[in-house]
JSON list of C-alpha atoms in Angstrom, two decimals:
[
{"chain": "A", "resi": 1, "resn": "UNK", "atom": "CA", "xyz": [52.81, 79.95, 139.22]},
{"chain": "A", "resi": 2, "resn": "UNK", "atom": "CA", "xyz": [53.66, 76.70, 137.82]},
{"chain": "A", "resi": 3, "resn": "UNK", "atom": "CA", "xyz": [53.46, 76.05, 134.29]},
{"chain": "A", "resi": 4, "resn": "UNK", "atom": "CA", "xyz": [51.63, 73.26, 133.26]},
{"chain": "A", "resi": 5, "resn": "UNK", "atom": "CA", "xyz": [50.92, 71.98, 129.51]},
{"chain": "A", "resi": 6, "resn": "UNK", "atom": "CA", "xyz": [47.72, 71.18, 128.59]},
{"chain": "A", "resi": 7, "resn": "UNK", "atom": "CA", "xyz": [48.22, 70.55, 124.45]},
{"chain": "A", "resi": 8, "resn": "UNK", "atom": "CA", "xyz": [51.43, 70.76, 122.83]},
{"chain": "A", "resi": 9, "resn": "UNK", "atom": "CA", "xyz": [51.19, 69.76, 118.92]},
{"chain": "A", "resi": 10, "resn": "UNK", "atom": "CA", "xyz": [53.52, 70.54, 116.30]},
{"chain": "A", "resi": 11, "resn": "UNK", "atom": "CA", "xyz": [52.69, 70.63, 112.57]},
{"chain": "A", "resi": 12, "resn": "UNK", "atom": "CA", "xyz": [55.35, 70.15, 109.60]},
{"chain": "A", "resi": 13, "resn": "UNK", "atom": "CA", "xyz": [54.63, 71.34, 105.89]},
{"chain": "A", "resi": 14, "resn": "UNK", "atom": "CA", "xyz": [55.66, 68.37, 104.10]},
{"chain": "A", "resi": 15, "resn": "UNK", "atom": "CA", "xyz": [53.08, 66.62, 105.80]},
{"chain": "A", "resi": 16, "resn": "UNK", "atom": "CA", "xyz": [49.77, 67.91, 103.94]},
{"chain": "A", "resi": 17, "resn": "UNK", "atom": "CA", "xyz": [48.89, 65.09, 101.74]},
{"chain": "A", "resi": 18, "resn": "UNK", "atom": "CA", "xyz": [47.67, 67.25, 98.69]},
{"chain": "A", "resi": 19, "resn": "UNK", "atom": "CA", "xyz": [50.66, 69.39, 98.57]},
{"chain": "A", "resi": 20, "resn": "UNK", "atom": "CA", "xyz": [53.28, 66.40, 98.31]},
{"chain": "A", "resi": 21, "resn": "UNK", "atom": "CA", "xyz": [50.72, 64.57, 95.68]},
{"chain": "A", "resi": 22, "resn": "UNK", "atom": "CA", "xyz": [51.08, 68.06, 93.76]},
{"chain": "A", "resi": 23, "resn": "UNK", "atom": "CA", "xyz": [55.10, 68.16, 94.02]},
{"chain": "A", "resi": 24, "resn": "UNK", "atom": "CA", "xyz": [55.11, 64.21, 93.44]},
{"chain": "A", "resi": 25, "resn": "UNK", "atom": "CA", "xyz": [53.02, 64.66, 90.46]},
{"chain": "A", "resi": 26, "resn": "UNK", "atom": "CA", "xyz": [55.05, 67.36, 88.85]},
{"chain": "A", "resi": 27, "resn": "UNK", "atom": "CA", "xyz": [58.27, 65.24, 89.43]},
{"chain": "A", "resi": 28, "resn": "UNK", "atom": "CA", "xyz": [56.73, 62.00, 87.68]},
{"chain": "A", "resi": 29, "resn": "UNK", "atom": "CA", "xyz": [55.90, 64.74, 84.68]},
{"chain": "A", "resi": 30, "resn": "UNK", "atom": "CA", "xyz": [59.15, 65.81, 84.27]},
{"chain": "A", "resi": 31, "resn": "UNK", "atom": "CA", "xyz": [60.84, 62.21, 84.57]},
{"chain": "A", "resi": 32, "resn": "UNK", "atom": "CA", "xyz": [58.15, 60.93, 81.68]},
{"chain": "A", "resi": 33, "resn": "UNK", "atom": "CA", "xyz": [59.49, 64.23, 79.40]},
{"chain": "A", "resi": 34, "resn": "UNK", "atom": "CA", "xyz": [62.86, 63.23, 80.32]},
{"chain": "A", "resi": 35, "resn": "UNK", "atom": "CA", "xyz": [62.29, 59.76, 79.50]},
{"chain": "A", "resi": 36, "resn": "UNK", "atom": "CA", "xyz": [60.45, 60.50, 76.23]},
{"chain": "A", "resi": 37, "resn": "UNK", "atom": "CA", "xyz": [63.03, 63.35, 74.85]},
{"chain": "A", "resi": 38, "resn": "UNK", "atom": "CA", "xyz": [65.81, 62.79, 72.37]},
{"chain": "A", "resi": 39, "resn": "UNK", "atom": "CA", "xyz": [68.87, 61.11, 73.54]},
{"chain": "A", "resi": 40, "resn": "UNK", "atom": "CA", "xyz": [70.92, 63.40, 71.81]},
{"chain": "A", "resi": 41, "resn": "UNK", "atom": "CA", "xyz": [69.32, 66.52, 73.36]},
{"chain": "A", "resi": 42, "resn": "UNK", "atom": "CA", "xyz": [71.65, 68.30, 75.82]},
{"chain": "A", "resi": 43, "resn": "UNK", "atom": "CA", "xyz": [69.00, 70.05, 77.78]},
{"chain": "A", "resi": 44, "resn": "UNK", "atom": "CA", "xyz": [66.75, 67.25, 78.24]},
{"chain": "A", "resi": 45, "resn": "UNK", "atom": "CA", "xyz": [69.01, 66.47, 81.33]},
{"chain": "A", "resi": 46, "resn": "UNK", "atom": "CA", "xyz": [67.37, 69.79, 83.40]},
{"chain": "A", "resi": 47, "resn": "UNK", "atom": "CA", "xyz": [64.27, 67.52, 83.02]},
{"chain": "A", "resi": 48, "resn": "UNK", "atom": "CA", "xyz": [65.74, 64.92, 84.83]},
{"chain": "A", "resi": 49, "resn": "UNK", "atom": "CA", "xyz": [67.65, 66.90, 87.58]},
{"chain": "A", "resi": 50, "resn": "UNK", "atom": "CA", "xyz": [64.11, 69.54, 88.06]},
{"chain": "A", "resi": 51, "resn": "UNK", "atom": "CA", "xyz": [62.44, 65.49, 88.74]},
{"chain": "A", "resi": 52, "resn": "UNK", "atom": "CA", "xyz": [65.15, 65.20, 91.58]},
{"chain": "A", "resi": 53, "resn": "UNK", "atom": "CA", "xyz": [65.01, 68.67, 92.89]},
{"chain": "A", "resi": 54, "resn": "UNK", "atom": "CA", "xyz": [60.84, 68.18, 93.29]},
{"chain": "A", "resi": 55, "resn": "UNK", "atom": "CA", "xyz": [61.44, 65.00, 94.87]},
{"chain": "A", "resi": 56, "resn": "UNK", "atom": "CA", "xyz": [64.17, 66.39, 97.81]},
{"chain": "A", "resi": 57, "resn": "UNK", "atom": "CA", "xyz": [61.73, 69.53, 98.06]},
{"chain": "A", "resi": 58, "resn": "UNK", "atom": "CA", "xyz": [58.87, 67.14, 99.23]},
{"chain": "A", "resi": 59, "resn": "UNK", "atom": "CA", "xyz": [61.85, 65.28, 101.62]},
{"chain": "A", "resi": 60, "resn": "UNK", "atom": "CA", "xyz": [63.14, 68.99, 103.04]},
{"chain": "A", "resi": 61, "resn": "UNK", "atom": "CA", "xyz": [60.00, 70.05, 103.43]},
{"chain": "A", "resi": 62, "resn": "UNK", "atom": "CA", "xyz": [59.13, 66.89, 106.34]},
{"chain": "A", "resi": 63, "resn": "UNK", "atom": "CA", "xyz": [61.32, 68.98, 108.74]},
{"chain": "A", "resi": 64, "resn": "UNK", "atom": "CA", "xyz": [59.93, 72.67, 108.11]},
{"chain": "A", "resi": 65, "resn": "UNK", "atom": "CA", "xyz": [57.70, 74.03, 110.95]},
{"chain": "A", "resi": 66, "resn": "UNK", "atom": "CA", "xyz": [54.77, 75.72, 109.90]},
{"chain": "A", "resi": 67, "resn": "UNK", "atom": "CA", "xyz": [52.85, 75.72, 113.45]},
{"chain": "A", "resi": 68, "resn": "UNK", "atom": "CA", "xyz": [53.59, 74.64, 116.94]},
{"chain": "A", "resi": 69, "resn": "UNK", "atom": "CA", "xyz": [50.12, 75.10, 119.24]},
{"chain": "A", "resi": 70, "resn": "UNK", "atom": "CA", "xyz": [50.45, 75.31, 122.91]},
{"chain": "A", "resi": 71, "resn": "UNK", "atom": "CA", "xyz": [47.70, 75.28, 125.19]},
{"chain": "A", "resi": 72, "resn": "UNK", "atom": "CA", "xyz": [49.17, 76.47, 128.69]},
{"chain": "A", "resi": 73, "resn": "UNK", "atom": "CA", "xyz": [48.00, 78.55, 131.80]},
{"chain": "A", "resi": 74, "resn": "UNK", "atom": "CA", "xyz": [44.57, 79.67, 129.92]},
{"chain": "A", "resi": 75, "resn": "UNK", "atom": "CA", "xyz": [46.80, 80.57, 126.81]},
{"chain": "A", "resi": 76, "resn": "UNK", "atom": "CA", "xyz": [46.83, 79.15, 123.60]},
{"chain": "A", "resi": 77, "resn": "UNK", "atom": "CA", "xyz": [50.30, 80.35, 122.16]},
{"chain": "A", "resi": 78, "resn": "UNK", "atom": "CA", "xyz": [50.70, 79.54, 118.50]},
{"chain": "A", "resi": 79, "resn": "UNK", "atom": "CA", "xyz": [54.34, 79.91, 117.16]},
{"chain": "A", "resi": 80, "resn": "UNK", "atom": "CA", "xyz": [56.08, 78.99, 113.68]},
{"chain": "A", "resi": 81, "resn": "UNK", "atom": "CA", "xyz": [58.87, 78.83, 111.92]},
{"chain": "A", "resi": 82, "resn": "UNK", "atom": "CA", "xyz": [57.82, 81.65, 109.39]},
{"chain": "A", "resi": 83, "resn": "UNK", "atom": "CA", "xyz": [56.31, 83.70, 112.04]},
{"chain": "A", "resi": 84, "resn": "UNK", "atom": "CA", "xyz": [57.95, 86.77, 113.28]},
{"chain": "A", "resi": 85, "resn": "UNK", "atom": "CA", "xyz": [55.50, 86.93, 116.27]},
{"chain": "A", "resi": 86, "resn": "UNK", "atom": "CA", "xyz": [54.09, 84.70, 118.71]},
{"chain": "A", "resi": 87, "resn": "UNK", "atom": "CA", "xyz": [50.07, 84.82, 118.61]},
{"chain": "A", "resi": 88, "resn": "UNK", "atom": "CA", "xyz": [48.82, 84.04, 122.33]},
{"chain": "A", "resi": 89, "resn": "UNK", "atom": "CA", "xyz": [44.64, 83.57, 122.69]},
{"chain": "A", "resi": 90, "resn": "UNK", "atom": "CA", "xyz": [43.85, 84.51, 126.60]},
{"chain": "A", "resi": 91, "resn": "UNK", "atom": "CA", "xyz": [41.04, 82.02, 127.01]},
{"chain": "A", "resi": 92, "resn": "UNK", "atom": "CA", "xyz": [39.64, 83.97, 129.59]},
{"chain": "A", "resi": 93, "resn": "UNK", "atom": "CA", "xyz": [37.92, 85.97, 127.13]},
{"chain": "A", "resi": 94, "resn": "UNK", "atom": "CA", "xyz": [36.57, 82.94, 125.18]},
{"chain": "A", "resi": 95, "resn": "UNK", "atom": "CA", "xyz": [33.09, 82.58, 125.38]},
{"chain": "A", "resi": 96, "resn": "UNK", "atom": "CA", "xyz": [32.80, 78.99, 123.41]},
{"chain": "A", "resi": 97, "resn": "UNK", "atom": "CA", "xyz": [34.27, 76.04, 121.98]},
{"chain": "A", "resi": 98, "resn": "UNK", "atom": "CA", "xyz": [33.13, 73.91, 119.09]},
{"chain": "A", "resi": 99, "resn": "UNK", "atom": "CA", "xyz": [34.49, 71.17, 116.67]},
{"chain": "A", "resi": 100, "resn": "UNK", "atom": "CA", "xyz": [34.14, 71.95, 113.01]},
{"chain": "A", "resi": 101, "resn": "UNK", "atom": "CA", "xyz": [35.15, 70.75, 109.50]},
{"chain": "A", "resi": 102, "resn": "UNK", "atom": "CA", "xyz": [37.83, 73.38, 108.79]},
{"chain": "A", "resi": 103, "resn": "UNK", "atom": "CA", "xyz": [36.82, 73.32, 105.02]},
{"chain": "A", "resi": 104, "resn": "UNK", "atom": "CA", "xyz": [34.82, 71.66, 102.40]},
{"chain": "A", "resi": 105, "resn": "UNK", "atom": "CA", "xyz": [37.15, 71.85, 99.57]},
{"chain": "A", "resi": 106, "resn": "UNK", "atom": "CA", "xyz": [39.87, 68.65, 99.75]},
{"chain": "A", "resi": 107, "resn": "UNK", "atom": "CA", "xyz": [42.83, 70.92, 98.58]},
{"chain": "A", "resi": 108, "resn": "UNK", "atom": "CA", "xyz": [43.70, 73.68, 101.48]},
{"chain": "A", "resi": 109, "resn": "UNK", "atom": "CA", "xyz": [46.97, 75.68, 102.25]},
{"chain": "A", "resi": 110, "resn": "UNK", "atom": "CA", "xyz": [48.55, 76.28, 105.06]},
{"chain": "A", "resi": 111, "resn": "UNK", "atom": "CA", "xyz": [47.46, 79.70, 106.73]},
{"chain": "A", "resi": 112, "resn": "UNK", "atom": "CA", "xyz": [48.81, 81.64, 109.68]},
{"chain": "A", "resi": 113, "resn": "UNK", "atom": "CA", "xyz": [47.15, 84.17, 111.20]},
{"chain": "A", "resi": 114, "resn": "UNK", "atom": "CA", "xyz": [44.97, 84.71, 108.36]},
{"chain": "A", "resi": 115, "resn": "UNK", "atom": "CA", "xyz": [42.11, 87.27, 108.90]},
{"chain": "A", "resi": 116, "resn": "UNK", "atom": "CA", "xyz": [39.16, 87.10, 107.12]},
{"chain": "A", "resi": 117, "resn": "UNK", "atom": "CA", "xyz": [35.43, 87.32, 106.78]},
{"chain": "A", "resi": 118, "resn": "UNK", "atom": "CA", "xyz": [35.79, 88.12, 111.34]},
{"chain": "A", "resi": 119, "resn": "UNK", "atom": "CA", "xyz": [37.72, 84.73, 111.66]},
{"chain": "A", "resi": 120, "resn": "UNK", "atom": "CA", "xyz": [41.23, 84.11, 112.29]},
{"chain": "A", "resi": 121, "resn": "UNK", "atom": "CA", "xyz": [42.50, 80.66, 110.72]},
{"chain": "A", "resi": 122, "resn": "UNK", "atom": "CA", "xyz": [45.86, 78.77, 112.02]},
{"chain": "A", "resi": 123, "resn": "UNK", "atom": "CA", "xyz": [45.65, 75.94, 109.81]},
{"chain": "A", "resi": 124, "resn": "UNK", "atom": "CA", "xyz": [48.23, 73.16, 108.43]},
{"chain": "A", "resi": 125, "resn": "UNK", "atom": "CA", "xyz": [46.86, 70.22, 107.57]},
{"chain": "A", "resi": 126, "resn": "UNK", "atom": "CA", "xyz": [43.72, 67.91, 108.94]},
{"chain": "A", "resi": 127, "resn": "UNK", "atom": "CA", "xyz": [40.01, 67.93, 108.31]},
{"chain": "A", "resi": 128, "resn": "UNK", "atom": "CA", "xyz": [38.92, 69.02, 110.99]},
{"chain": "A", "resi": 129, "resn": "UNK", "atom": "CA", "xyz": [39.17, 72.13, 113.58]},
{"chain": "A", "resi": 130, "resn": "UNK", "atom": "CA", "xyz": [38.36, 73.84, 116.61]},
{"chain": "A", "resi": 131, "resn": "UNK", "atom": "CA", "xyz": [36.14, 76.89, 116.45]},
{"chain": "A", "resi": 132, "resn": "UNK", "atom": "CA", "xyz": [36.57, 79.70, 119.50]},
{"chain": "A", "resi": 133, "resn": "UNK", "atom": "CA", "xyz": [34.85, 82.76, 120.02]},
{"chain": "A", "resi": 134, "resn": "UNK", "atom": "CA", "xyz": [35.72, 85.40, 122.28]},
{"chain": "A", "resi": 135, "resn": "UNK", "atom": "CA", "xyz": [33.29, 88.09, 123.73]},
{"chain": "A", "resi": 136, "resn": "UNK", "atom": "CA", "xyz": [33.85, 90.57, 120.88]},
{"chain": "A", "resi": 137, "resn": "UNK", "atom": "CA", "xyz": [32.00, 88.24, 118.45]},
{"chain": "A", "resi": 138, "resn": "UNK", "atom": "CA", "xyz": [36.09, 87.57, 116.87]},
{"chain": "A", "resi": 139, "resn": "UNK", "atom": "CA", "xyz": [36.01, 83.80, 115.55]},
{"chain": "A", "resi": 140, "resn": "UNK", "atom": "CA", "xyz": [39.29, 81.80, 115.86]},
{"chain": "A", "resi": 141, "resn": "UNK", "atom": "CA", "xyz": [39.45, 78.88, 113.77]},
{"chain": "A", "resi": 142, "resn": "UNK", "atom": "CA", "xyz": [42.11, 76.56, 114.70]},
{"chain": "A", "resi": 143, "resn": "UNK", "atom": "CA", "xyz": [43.35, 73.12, 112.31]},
{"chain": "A", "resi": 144, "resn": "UNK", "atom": "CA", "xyz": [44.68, 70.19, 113.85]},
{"chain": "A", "resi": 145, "resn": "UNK", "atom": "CA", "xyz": [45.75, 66.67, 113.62]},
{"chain": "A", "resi": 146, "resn": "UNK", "atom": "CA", "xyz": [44.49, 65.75, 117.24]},
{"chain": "A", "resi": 147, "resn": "UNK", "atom": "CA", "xyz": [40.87, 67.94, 116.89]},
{"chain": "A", "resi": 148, "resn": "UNK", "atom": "CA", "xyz": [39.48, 65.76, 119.66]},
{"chain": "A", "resi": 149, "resn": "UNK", "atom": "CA", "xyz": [42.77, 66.07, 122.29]},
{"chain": "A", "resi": 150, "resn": "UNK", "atom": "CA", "xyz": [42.35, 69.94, 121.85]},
{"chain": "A", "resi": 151, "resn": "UNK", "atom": "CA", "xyz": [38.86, 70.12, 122.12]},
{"chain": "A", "resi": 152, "resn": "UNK", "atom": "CA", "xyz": [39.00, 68.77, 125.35]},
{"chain": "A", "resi": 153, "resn": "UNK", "atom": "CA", "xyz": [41.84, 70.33, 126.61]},
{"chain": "A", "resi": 154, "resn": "UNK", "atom": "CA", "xyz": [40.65, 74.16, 125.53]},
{"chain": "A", "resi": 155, "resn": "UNK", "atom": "CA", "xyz": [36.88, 72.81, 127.26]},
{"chain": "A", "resi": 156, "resn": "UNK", "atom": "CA", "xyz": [38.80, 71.92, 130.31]},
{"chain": "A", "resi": 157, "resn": "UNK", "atom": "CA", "xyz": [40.83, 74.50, 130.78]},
{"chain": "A", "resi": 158, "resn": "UNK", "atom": "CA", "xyz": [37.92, 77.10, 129.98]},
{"chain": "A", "resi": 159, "resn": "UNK", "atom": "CA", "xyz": [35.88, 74.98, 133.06]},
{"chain": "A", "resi": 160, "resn": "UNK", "atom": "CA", "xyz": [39.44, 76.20, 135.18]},
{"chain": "A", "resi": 161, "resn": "UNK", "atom": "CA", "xyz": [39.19, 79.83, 134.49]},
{"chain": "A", "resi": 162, "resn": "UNK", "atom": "CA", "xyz": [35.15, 79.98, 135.52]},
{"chain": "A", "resi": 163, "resn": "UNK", "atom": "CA", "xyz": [36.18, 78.34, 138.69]}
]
């Protein structure tokens, strides 16, 4: 059988908006105690060089995987960089497909694999998500940048598997 796929998305850490304003903020506060502590005072310098350290932690983290999504032969296989498994959804069992707001509050981490209240989150960044449900009443919430792309992909490739 030939493999053929449908979605392929990958999603970095340093790329959620509200964690680099956190790390960005936190840098400007230690240059502004740096820049406001006595000249004479040896250890003001850590000030300075923590400033630097926050800034190339928001640059390093730009290249960390968190969450690659693939959506291929009626699987969605989501694999990460801090993952010691592979998480594959058989979307044979899926019974339907929605597109949701992931969450209401603005500042959200990034989950994987996260089980709770009968939902499973894979989340990075984005507003939105996609919201499956298999027959066993098991919720799978899904964040991505391109919501719409795998919405229609998942709804397409659920349309193959009742053929």
């Amino acid at each position: 059988m030939e493999e053929t796929v449908a979605f392929h998305e990958k999603q970095y850490l340093g790329f959620s908006k509200y964690s680099n304003l956190r790390r960005i903020i936190l840098a400007l506060f230690f240059f502004v105690a740096y820049y406001f502590s006595e000249p004479d005072y040896k250890s003001a310098d850590i000030l300075f060089y923590l400033g630097i350290g926050m800034l190339l932690l928001s640059a390093l983290l730009m290249y960390v995987l968190h969450l690659e999504t693939t959506l291929k032969n009626g699987g969605l296989i989501f694999d990460g960089l801090w993952t010691s498994r592979k998480v594959k959804i058989d979307l044979s069992s899926i019974e339907s497909v929605e597109l949701i707001n992931y969450s209401r509050y603005y500042v959200r981490r990034p989950v994987y694999n996260l089980h709770r209240k009968g939902r499973i989150h894979f989340y990075t960044r984005g507003k939105d998500a996609i919201l499956l449900r298999d027959k066993d009443g098991l919720e799978y919430v899904i964040g991505t940048q391109r919501p719409e792309e795998l919405f229609e992909a998942v709804k397409i490739e659920l349309e193959k598997g009742l053929q």
